[in-house]
Amino acid sequence: MSTRQHVTLATNWTGDAGSTAPTYELVVTNVSDAPISGFTLCMTAPTRVERNAGFEGAKLVSRRSNFVEVAPPESFTLQPGDRWSFSTTDVSRSLNHWSDGATTAWLQFEKGGTLPIDVIPTTMTGDNAPLRRGTEPLPVPGPGKATAPISVVPWPNQVSVSGAREVLQGLAPKGESGAEGAIESFREITLALFPTESICRSEAEGGIPISLEVDQSLPAEGYRIDFSSNPITVSASGHAGWLYGLITLGQILRGARRHKLTYTFPAAGEIVDQPAHGWRGSHFDVSRQFFTSDEVKRFVDVLAWNKLNRLHWHLSDDEGWRVEIDAYPELTQIGAWRGYGMKIPPLLGSGAAPTGGYYTKSAIRDIVAKAGRLGIEIVPEIDVPGHCFAVLMSLPHLADPDETGEYYFHENFPNACLNPAHEPVYEFIETTFSELLELFPSKTFHVGADEVPEGAWEGSPMARAMNEKIGGSGPAELQAAFLKRVQQFLTSKGRITGAWEEAAMGGGIDKANSYLVGWKSIEINKELAQDGYDIVIAPGQHYYLDMANGVGFSEPGASWAGWSGPEETYMFQPGEGWNEEQRAHLMGVQACIWTEHMMDRTLFDRLVFPRLSAIAETGWTAHANKSWQRFSGMAALMPNLYGHWADPVV
């Protein structure tokens, strides 16, 4: 093939125009000087075409979830400068945002070989607004306009400070035996997030002395800062409190440095602080998009700077298995990779070549240790029995060999659920979980349990027999029986079982040794708490950070739960209207980062920040002490992960 071949793909969405159905239009253009023939077009996009989609000007060759392959008309040749246009109305959801459209594409030649295509971001008829990427920096108030004298996120629960010191060069913390770990952790965070600012430095290099002192009357994550003492003191009962106190001082220092006419470093007074909720977390999906160990560690630093203390690490899903398991090397040999002609096709921004990755046990130990130093507990999630396409492609013996027919969830992957009636499944679960329990010391282990579709296992003779034996009427009872057995195993190992809200279906799991994450609606959390489940609140309508920041097509992100901008996310109050009995089951809050739409890191920064900090403040700060006006003036001082900002920070 000519090295001068160059092809582009442009896509456009035409919404409901009344007389015509919403249409997805695609145009392939040969911008090179050589004709191209004998090919199919392969592409991936968050929005799926239907399994049997019809096309005008093309023919569907194959479709697997978000991967689609189409062919041009027979004997078609794309001449230099010519375009091949085709369209379909058969899509699973409307394209509400520009990131819904095609993200990667290539030509697959009949005689072998591929040609990558330049994909132009999807447009919408009648909308020409600039496409949004990077974190939107909320404006910092001008001199004399701030509602608080210091910049801290999340806001402390008691602030009584006055005066202003000259802007400091840095902090030189020292402490009694036992405080060294917190000091080193603070140094680790600041070096990772702000490597050139030297926030933590010695007195010889201009650091102001900070004394770390013991006060056993303070709660584990609480602290007190006395600005009037000389040196300034941070009192706490242990590691977490000292670390959070130092982070507060580091944030105050950065605010006073970067906006010295707006924020100050106090000369007197004190801060007394402790969190409102014990569970302040973020879920992180690394299956749909793979993130390297270094990226995960950097994200852990960001969580700590926000005083978040849980990382719910979503390590498996249909699109990829991400953790090394000695007993089943196939999981990472097959399940960790996607590519054309492979067991798992290209999906969600991956191309024809093998793409993916996994975490070795050594890498996981390193990440878990780092998180522990920063006060963060990592809760692993292996999603079962649903969302197991990658598992079943790697270990086909886990499927019922006599199962017939196909079932889908949202027409995603066929028959992607582990069979509750198949005994090898439990051997797999117990063997795999045993290896993971050695890696993750967290007292909780999340088993997923979401989105098992209606019709699951109906074609499995052994599942039908099991359902009849237990008196079940469908997949909910089969899943409940499966989860109870898995929970019994985890309980025997001293672990609490975490799951998504669907684990309450079909009779549910043991409430005494579990917690659920409510996600489909705000109301479900209250209902589950009333039913006696411990609850972590994460409604898609406000806490799913893959949802777009706004309704405009120019915003990237998903839309099934609507949209929630930073202010809407911040203003949502978990547990509002709950009675005391229900509140007793409210463990805390959690952001959820699903990465289908985060095909490049500019979109990650756009979608996650500053909404992650908004959720962090809700988790830490008492409701009566929250203020959107105050928070919005400080949010731009908080770090994002990759340094992509929509506009320069003022």
XYZ file of C-alpha atoms in Angstrom:
650
model
C 0.000 0.000 0.000
C 1.080 3.520 -0.679
C 2.579 5.255 2.311
C 0.680 8.364 1.166
C -2.747 6.900 1.863
C -4.688 9.125 4.240
C -8.343 8.781 5.173
C -10.650 10.725 7.504
C -13.959 9.849 9.128
C -16.472 12.591 9.914
C -19.711 11.822 11.757
C -22.821 13.903 12.348
C -25.966 13.457 14.404
C -29.273 14.833 13.204
C -31.815 14.787 16.003
C -35.544 14.325 15.736
C -36.689 16.750 13.055
C -40.320 15.664 13.204
C -40.632 14.336 9.674
C -37.404 12.321 9.799
C -35.993 9.897 12.328
C -32.821 10.823 14.253
C -29.931 9.845 11.975
C -26.273 9.007 12.476
C -24.375 10.060 9.343
C -20.826 8.968 8.526
C -18.509 10.202 5.782
C -15.211 8.524 4.889
C -12.959 10.734 2.743
C -9.867 9.697 0.821
C -7.578 12.716 1.159
C -4.580 10.953 -0.379
C -3.530 10.578 -4.005
C -4.142 6.828 -4.349
C -7.411 4.893 -4.806
C -8.465 2.530 -2.025
C -10.507 -0.624 -2.481
C -11.107 -4.042 -0.973
C -11.781 -2.869 2.585
C -14.261 -2.686 5.403
C -14.567 0.153 7.883
C -14.095 -0.690 11.565
C -14.887 1.787 14.322
C -15.649 2.119 18.027
C -17.918 4.574 19.829
C -19.680 4.811 23.198
C -23.012 4.811 21.370
C -23.772 1.389 19.952
C -25.595 0.602 16.752
C -28.204 -2.086 17.107
C -27.184 -5.706 16.607
C -29.025 -5.955 13.293
C -28.728 -2.323 12.287
C -29.632 -1.297 8.779
C -27.468 1.213 6.895
C -28.114 3.422 3.902
C -25.020 3.147 1.678
C -23.291 0.409 3.673
C -23.788 -3.108 4.995
C -23.268 -4.270 8.569
C -20.579 -6.962 8.692
C -20.291 -7.497 12.440
C -21.089 -5.788 15.712
C -19.964 -6.602 19.232
C -20.994 -4.074 21.851
C -19.321 -0.762 20.913
C -17.368 -2.233 17.983
C -18.900 -2.200 14.529
C -17.615 -3.245 11.104
C -19.374 -2.139 7.914
C -18.701 -2.711 4.245
C -19.150 -0.321 1.326
C -21.170 -1.345 -1.741
C -19.791 -4.299 -3.676
C -16.728 -3.587 -5.881
C -16.462 -0.123 -4.350
C -13.314 1.957 -4.893
C -12.678 5.161 -2.962
C -10.943 7.436 -5.420
C -8.606 10.272 -4.343
C -10.707 13.148 -3.053
C -13.913 11.096 -3.070
C -16.227 10.452 -0.156
C -18.170 7.398 0.939
C -21.288 8.509 2.803
C -23.651 6.232 4.689
C -26.061 6.471 7.626
C -28.240 4.588 10.087
C -31.169 5.319 12.353
C -30.619 2.147 14.378
C -28.648 3.331 17.400
C -29.103 2.236 21.008
C -29.304 5.787 22.355
C -29.421 9.297 20.975
C -26.099 11.062 20.587
C -26.596 13.792 23.180
C -22.939 14.847 23.459
C -20.052 14.971 21.021
C -18.146 12.193 22.785
C -21.014 9.775 22.038
C -19.831 9.435 18.439
C -17.024 7.504 16.754
C -13.678 7.779 18.525
C -11.403 5.381 16.641
C -11.611 3.905 13.163
C -9.520 2.097 10.579
C -9.838 0.381 7.242
C -9.473 -3.395 7.353
C -8.261 -4.774 4.017
C -9.476 -8.064 2.606
C -5.916 -9.091 1.768
C -4.673 -8.223 5.243
C -3.357 -5.083 6.804
C -5.021 -2.004 8.201
C -5.030 1.736 7.607
C -5.686 3.985 10.619
C -8.214 6.759 10.031
C -8.191 10.285 11.417
C -11.494 10.600 13.269
C -13.045 14.053 13.389
C -15.130 14.696 16.539
C -18.838 14.157 15.982
C -20.974 17.187 15.187
C -24.701 17.802 15.538
C -26.851 19.506 12.968
C -27.705 23.007 14.159
C -25.009 23.165 16.864
C -21.600 24.723 16.234
C -20.523 25.481 19.822
C -16.815 24.788 20.549
C -16.198 21.333 21.943
C -15.272 21.320 25.618
C -12.139 19.619 26.947
C -10.120 20.021 30.133
C -11.201 21.086 33.605
C -13.281 24.242 33.721
C -11.523 26.534 36.233
C -14.119 28.264 38.385
C -13.176 31.924 38.913
C -11.182 32.890 41.988
C -12.665 35.971 43.718
C -10.842 39.249 43.355
C -9.332 41.197 46.274
C -11.803 41.716 49.079
C -14.504 39.556 47.453
C -13.774 36.143 48.986
C -16.269 34.818 51.523
C -13.476 33.200 53.564
C -9.945 34.397 54.415
C -8.247 31.073 53.716
C -8.492 28.532 50.917
C -9.268 24.969 52.083
C -11.213 22.166 50.340
C -13.027 20.429 51.905
C -13.906 23.248 54.279
C -13.040 22.601 57.953
C -15.844 22.346 60.466
C -14.569 24.974 62.901
C -12.541 27.919 61.597
C -11.613 30.825 63.847
C -8.566 32.573 62.409
C -7.378 36.137 62.176
C -4.511 38.275 60.932
C -2.124 37.446 58.139
C 1.500 36.361 58.034
C 3.871 37.274 55.295
C 3.508 34.746 52.493
C 5.502 31.691 53.536
C 8.081 29.925 51.425
C 7.147 26.489 52.712
C 6.370 24.268 55.687
C 8.939 22.442 57.843
C 6.939 19.930 59.893
C 8.564 18.105 62.824
C 7.095 15.808 65.403
C 7.452 13.274 68.135
C 8.114 9.631 67.415
C 5.214 8.329 65.355
C 4.660 11.556 63.444
C 7.443 10.906 60.940
C 5.162 8.784 58.777
C 2.617 11.581 58.375
C 5.379 14.046 57.509
C 6.811 11.734 54.868
C 3.338 11.102 53.448
C 2.729 14.842 53.220
C 6.061 15.278 51.461
C 5.144 12.445 49.088
C 1.814 14.047 48.133
C 3.190 17.542 47.595
C 6.108 16.303 45.517
C 3.733 14.295 43.321
C 1.111 17.006 42.834
C 3.211 20.181 42.994
C 6.784 19.069 42.257
C 8.242 22.543 41.748
C 6.524 24.365 44.628
C 8.621 22.898 47.500
C 5.684 23.138 49.892
C 7.414 20.761 52.296
C 10.988 22.000 52.926
C 13.523 22.309 55.700
C 13.948 25.355 57.925
C 17.367 25.842 56.323
C 15.562 26.361 52.999
C 12.946 28.743 54.372
C 10.315 26.403 55.790
C 8.321 27.714 58.754
C 8.422 25.277 61.699
C 5.285 23.170 62.206
C 5.090 21.036 65.339
C 3.080 17.795 65.260
C 1.742 16.929 68.713
C -0.337 14.105 70.193
C -3.867 14.692 71.474
C -5.665 11.421 72.102
C -8.963 13.248 72.669
C -9.231 13.928 68.937
C -10.940 11.364 66.627
C -8.815 9.252 64.289
C -9.235 11.552 61.277
C -9.614 14.764 63.248
C -6.994 17.450 63.900
C -6.492 20.864 65.442
C -4.229 23.629 64.115
C -3.120 26.413 66.446
C -1.811 29.381 64.457
C -1.125 31.470 67.577
C 1.516 29.142 68.981
C 5.173 29.333 68.084
C 5.778 27.142 66.207
C 2.369 26.494 64.659
C 1.062 23.190 66.042
C -0.945 20.421 64.430
C -2.505 18.168 67.072
C -4.005 14.776 66.295
C -4.366 11.321 67.788
C -2.394 9.666 65.019
C -1.267 9.402 61.408
C -4.489 10.300 59.562
C -5.222 13.392 61.632
C -1.686 14.739 61.322
C -1.707 14.144 57.576
C -5.039 15.923 57.098
C -3.858 18.821 59.243
C -0.736 19.180 57.102
C -2.811 19.006 53.921
C -4.966 21.832 55.256
C -1.850 23.898 55.931
C -0.515 23.087 52.463
C -3.757 24.262 50.852
C -3.770 27.473 52.900
C -0.162 28.111 51.863
C -0.913 27.571 48.154
C -3.945 29.841 48.273
C -1.997 32.643 49.950
C 0.883 32.238 47.491
C -1.135 32.123 44.290
C -3.802 34.674 45.243
C -2.209 36.771 47.963
C -4.723 39.599 47.608
C -7.621 37.178 48.094
C -6.436 34.549 50.570
C -4.106 34.762 53.572
C -2.012 32.570 55.837
C -3.386 33.278 59.348
C -1.291 34.806 62.138
C -3.606 33.702 64.947
C -6.580 31.526 65.807
C -7.294 27.849 65.239
C -8.950 25.239 63.071
C -10.656 22.263 64.708
C -11.768 19.687 62.193
C -13.129 16.197 61.665
C -15.127 14.549 58.870
C -18.903 14.332 58.702
C -18.823 10.847 57.155
C -16.533 7.875 57.673
C -16.776 6.715 54.041
C -15.579 9.351 51.592
C -14.658 7.616 48.395
C -14.200 7.450 44.683
C -14.867 4.513 42.427
C -12.411 4.152 39.522
C -13.154 2.005 36.453
C -9.945 0.739 34.843
C -11.643 -1.921 32.720
C -13.216 0.265 30.023
C -10.020 2.317 29.790
C -6.742 1.041 31.197
C -4.716 3.349 33.435
C -1.097 2.567 34.255
C 0.175 2.017 37.784
C 1.760 5.462 37.782
C -1.559 7.050 36.805
C -3.362 5.195 39.585
C -0.762 6.307 42.116
C -1.109 9.905 40.974
C -4.869 9.574 41.353
C -4.353 8.306 44.903
C -2.389 11.503 45.621
C -5.311 13.562 44.310
C -7.754 11.645 46.506
C -5.622 12.274 49.575
C -5.373 16.010 48.817
C -9.196 16.012 48.836
C -9.237 14.103 52.168
C -10.997 11.140 50.540
C -10.309 7.829 52.263
C -11.668 5.086 49.986
C -10.684 4.012 46.479
C -13.246 1.582 45.070
C -11.085 -0.001 42.372
C -13.195 -1.519 39.584
C -10.797 -4.171 38.293
C -13.000 -6.238 36.003
C -15.852 -5.791 33.571
C -16.954 -7.015 30.157
C -14.270 -4.953 28.419
C -11.246 -6.129 30.361
C -9.756 -8.024 33.323
C -7.004 -6.001 34.995
C -5.327 -8.021 37.765
C -2.777 -10.838 37.710
C -4.092 -14.167 39.050
C -1.562 -16.984 39.305
C -4.156 -19.765 39.097
C -5.663 -18.404 35.878
C -3.005 -16.822 33.654
C -5.560 -16.761 30.813
C -7.308 -13.872 32.520
C -4.432 -11.549 31.712
C -3.202 -13.332 28.591
C -6.640 -13.011 26.969
C -8.951 -10.933 29.152
C -6.665 -7.922 29.559
C -6.335 -7.168 25.841
C -8.579 -5.966 23.040
C -7.948 -5.958 19.301
C -9.297 -6.854 15.904
C -9.757 -10.617 15.563
C -9.128 -11.173 19.280
C -11.531 -12.691 21.826
C -12.356 -9.166 22.998
C -12.772 -6.796 20.049
C -11.611 -3.171 19.935
C -13.898 -1.079 22.126
C -14.289 2.468 23.406
C -11.356 4.092 21.686
C -9.042 1.119 21.220
C -7.886 0.260 17.698
C -7.002 -2.753 15.593
C -3.722 -3.516 17.391
C -3.765 -5.233 20.803
C -4.531 -2.637 23.471
C -4.946 -2.928 27.213
C -2.924 -4.026 30.184
C -3.108 -5.363 33.714
C -1.585 -4.856 37.137
C 0.971 -7.331 38.363
C 0.775 -8.408 41.969
C 3.915 -6.420 42.669
C 2.325 -3.289 41.200
C -0.812 -3.774 43.264
C 1.167 -4.214 46.474
C 2.982 -0.978 45.704
C -0.267 0.918 45.066
C -1.980 -0.525 48.155
C 1.004 0.408 50.314
C 1.055 3.948 48.958
C -2.671 4.359 49.544
C -2.262 3.125 53.100
C 0.412 5.735 53.758
C -2.021 8.403 52.568
C -4.939 7.230 54.702
C -6.787 5.552 51.832
C -8.276 2.083 51.947
C -8.483 0.379 48.561
C -11.644 -1.670 48.093
C -11.203 -4.053 45.139
C -14.159 -4.919 42.947
C -14.477 -8.039 40.842
C -17.855 -7.732 39.152
C -19.851 -10.972 39.308
C -22.030 -12.692 38.207
C -22.770 -10.138 35.443
C -20.346 -8.130 33.309
C -18.115 -11.192 32.903
C -17.564 -11.244 29.144
C -13.773 -10.904 29.552
C -13.771 -13.710 32.126
C -15.795 -16.060 29.943
C -13.698 -15.338 26.861
C -10.629 -16.229 28.931
C -12.099 -19.241 30.743
C -14.848 -20.733 28.546
C -15.176 -23.778 30.817
C -17.062 -21.505 33.248
C -20.072 -21.459 30.884
C -22.749 -24.153 30.856
C -21.785 -26.267 27.808
C -25.455 -27.103 27.213
C -26.712 -23.522 27.283
C -28.598 -22.398 24.174
C -29.729 -19.008 22.941
C -28.434 -15.560 23.772
C -29.363 -12.877 26.275
C -28.085 -9.322 26.479
C -28.063 -6.391 28.848
C -28.703 -3.207 26.858
C -27.670 -5.373 23.870
C -24.134 -5.217 25.127
C -22.321 -8.564 25.315
C -23.963 -11.953 24.776
C -24.363 -14.350 27.712
C -21.875 -12.395 29.819
C -22.940 -13.714 33.235
C -21.385 -16.453 35.338
C -23.848 -19.306 35.801
C -24.973 -19.736 39.458
C -25.738 -23.417 38.853
C -22.318 -24.326 37.439
C -19.964 -25.593 40.140
C -16.689 -24.611 38.387
C -17.821 -21.002 38.789
C -17.478 -21.225 42.570
C -14.048 -22.814 42.303
C -13.050 -19.855 40.139
C -14.547 -17.336 42.591
C -12.925 -18.801 45.688
C -9.538 -19.324 44.048
C -9.438 -15.855 42.507
C -10.779 -14.066 45.559
C -8.300 -15.887 47.799
C -5.401 -14.521 45.764
C -6.901 -11.032 45.853
C -7.490 -11.110 49.603
C -3.743 -11.546 50.027
C -3.168 -8.355 48.026
C -5.870 -6.150 49.526
C -6.008 -5.821 53.324
C -9.256 -3.818 53.142
C -11.951 -5.186 55.418
C -14.397 -4.810 52.504
C -14.468 -6.613 49.163
C -16.867 -5.521 46.426
C -18.493 -8.202 44.254
C -20.422 -6.032 41.795
C -23.771 -7.809 41.336
C -25.182 -5.172 38.979
C -27.123 -5.374 35.749
C -27.844 -9.073 35.357
C -30.412 -8.922 32.529
C -33.883 -10.358 32.386
C -33.671 -13.645 30.553
C -30.261 -14.546 31.933
C -29.626 -18.299 32.064
C -33.020 -19.205 30.588
C -31.218 -21.319 27.997
C -29.198 -23.199 30.642
C -30.712 -26.540 31.703
C -28.759 -26.581 34.968
C -29.842 -23.011 35.817
C -33.502 -23.818 35.110
C -33.238 -26.852 37.393
C -31.642 -24.746 40.145
C -34.310 -22.077 39.842
C -37.033 -24.691 40.155
C -35.321 -26.170 43.214
C -35.110 -22.837 45.050
C -38.580 -21.760 43.982
C -37.316 -18.839 41.959
C -39.144 -17.040 39.197
C -36.189 -15.540 37.298
C -32.583 -14.412 37.401
C -32.976 -12.326 40.574
C -33.415 -15.397 42.779
C -30.558 -17.210 41.050
C -28.273 -14.232 41.570
C -29.316 -13.991 45.222
C -28.417 -17.640 45.781
C -25.092 -17.093 44.039
C -24.295 -13.987 46.097
C -25.175 -15.635 49.391
C -22.667 -18.393 48.683
C -20.002 -15.877 47.638
C -20.735 -13.776 50.734
C -20.421 -16.804 53.001
C -16.943 -17.357 51.591
C -15.910 -13.734 52.154
C -17.412 -13.705 55.637
C -15.399 -16.819 56.502
C -12.302 -14.820 55.546
C -13.272 -11.946 57.834
C -14.399 -9.606 55.058
C -17.507 -7.487 54.563
C -19.189 -7.925 51.186
C -19.826 -4.788 49.158
C -22.144 -4.741 46.164
C -24.242 -2.470 43.985
C -27.893 -2.004 44.874
C -29.076 -5.017 42.828
C -27.675 -7.334 45.513
C -30.859 -6.599 47.485
C -32.985 -8.247 44.784
C -34.348 -11.780 44.931
C -34.129 -11.979 48.698
C -30.849 -10.115 49.074
C -27.693 -10.920 51.019
C -26.904 -10.931 54.729
C -27.292 -7.331 55.900
C -25.045 -7.809 58.920
C -21.949 -8.408 56.805
C -22.509 -6.230 53.762
C -22.963 -2.744 52.415
C -24.614 -1.597 49.202
C -23.920 1.283 46.831
C -27.118 2.902 45.606
C -26.717 4.248 42.059
C -29.819 4.120 39.861
C -31.710 6.852 41.680
C -31.582 9.101 44.718
C -34.626 7.401 46.215
C -33.220 3.852 46.158
C -30.665 4.735 48.820
C -33.364 5.701 51.306
C -35.378 2.586 50.505
C -32.396 0.296 51.057
C -31.496 2.044 54.314
C -35.076 1.617 55.496
C -34.753 -2.068 54.651
C -31.724 -2.302 56.960
C -28.787 -2.174 54.526
C -25.729 -0.061 55.234
C -25.509 2.387 52.346
C -22.862 4.331 50.452
C -24.670 6.980 48.400
C -23.613 7.351 44.751
C -26.638 8.314 42.620
C -25.981 8.480 38.912
C -27.921 11.740 38.728
C -25.245 13.603 40.752
C -22.259 11.425 41.635
C -21.553 9.577 38.377
C -18.715 11.618 36.968
C -19.071 10.178 33.477
C -22.300 12.168 33.165
C -21.857 15.397 31.239
C -21.393 18.721 33.019
C -24.239 20.282 31.062
C -26.973 19.625 28.551
C -25.124 21.071 25.552
C -23.875 18.840 22.736
C -20.479 20.527 23.129
C -20.019 18.936 26.564
C -18.480 15.447 26.599
C -19.885 12.623 28.670
C -22.792 10.260 29.099
C -26.417 11.241 29.616
C -28.511 8.259 30.721
C -28.880 9.788 34.208
C -29.110 13.353 32.906
C -26.358 15.837 33.706
C -24.915 17.439 36.815
C -22.564 20.403 36.714
C -20.201 21.248 39.576
C -22.816 23.335 41.382
C -25.524 20.687 41.040
C -23.121 18.033 42.273
C -22.086 20.210 45.196
C -25.620 21.127 46.227
C -26.906 17.543 46.337
C -27.282 16.589 49.986
C -27.147 12.852 50.769
C -29.562 11.628 53.398
C -31.802 14.666 53.145
C -35.219 13.855 54.574
C -34.078 10.579 56.148
C -35.243 9.625 59.626
C -32.863 8.607 62.403
C -33.310 4.888 61.735
C -32.363 5.373 58.106
C -29.471 7.714 58.929
C -27.952 5.011 61.128
C -27.259 3.076 57.915
C -25.668 5.984 55.995
C -21.960 5.172 55.757
C -21.009 8.036 53.474
C -20.667 9.126 49.863
C -18.762 8.087 46.788
C -17.990 9.505 43.365
C -18.184 6.990 40.538
C -15.766 7.326 37.627
C -16.900 5.145 34.731
C -14.530 5.603 31.822
C -16.446 4.692 28.649
C -16.401 8.334 27.505
C -12.893 9.122 28.739
C -11.084 8.095 25.565
C -8.452 10.738 26.083
C -7.161 12.297 29.270
C -8.473 15.776 28.468
C -11.951 14.307 28.879
C -10.989 12.699 32.178
C -9.955 16.088 33.557
C -13.117 17.688 32.134
C -15.502 15.185 33.687
C -13.875 14.390 37.012
C -12.776 17.838 38.176
C -13.892 19.906 40.055
C -16.865 17.615 40.730
C -14.651 15.176 42.645
C -13.782 17.975 45.080
C -17.469 18.905 45.366
C -18.268 15.363 46.505
C -15.247 15.384 48.822
C -16.578 18.492 50.574
C -20.001 16.898 50.999
C -18.353 13.841 52.525
C -16.224 15.854 54.963
C -17.971 19.129 55.763
C -21.079 19.357 57.950
C -24.064 20.349 55.849
C -24.606 23.576 57.804
C -21.037 24.653 56.975
C -21.256 24.135 53.217
C -21.269 27.100 50.837
C -21.216 26.901 47.051
C -20.017 30.498 46.790
C -17.043 29.772 49.029
C -16.233 26.417 47.425
C -16.439 27.745 43.870
C -13.850 30.416 44.689
C -11.367 27.777 45.833
C -11.987 24.858 43.456
C -9.499 26.075 40.825
C -6.716 25.715 43.409
C -7.361 21.978 43.615
C -5.296 19.745 41.291
C -6.693 17.736 38.431
C -4.975 14.531 37.307
C -3.356 15.409 33.985
C -3.031 19.179 34.002
C -5.577 19.770 31.227
C -7.544 22.962 31.831
C -10.192 24.463 29.603
C -8.718 27.944 30.062
C -5.731 29.363 31.946
C -6.328 29.550 35.685
C -6.674 33.212 36.695
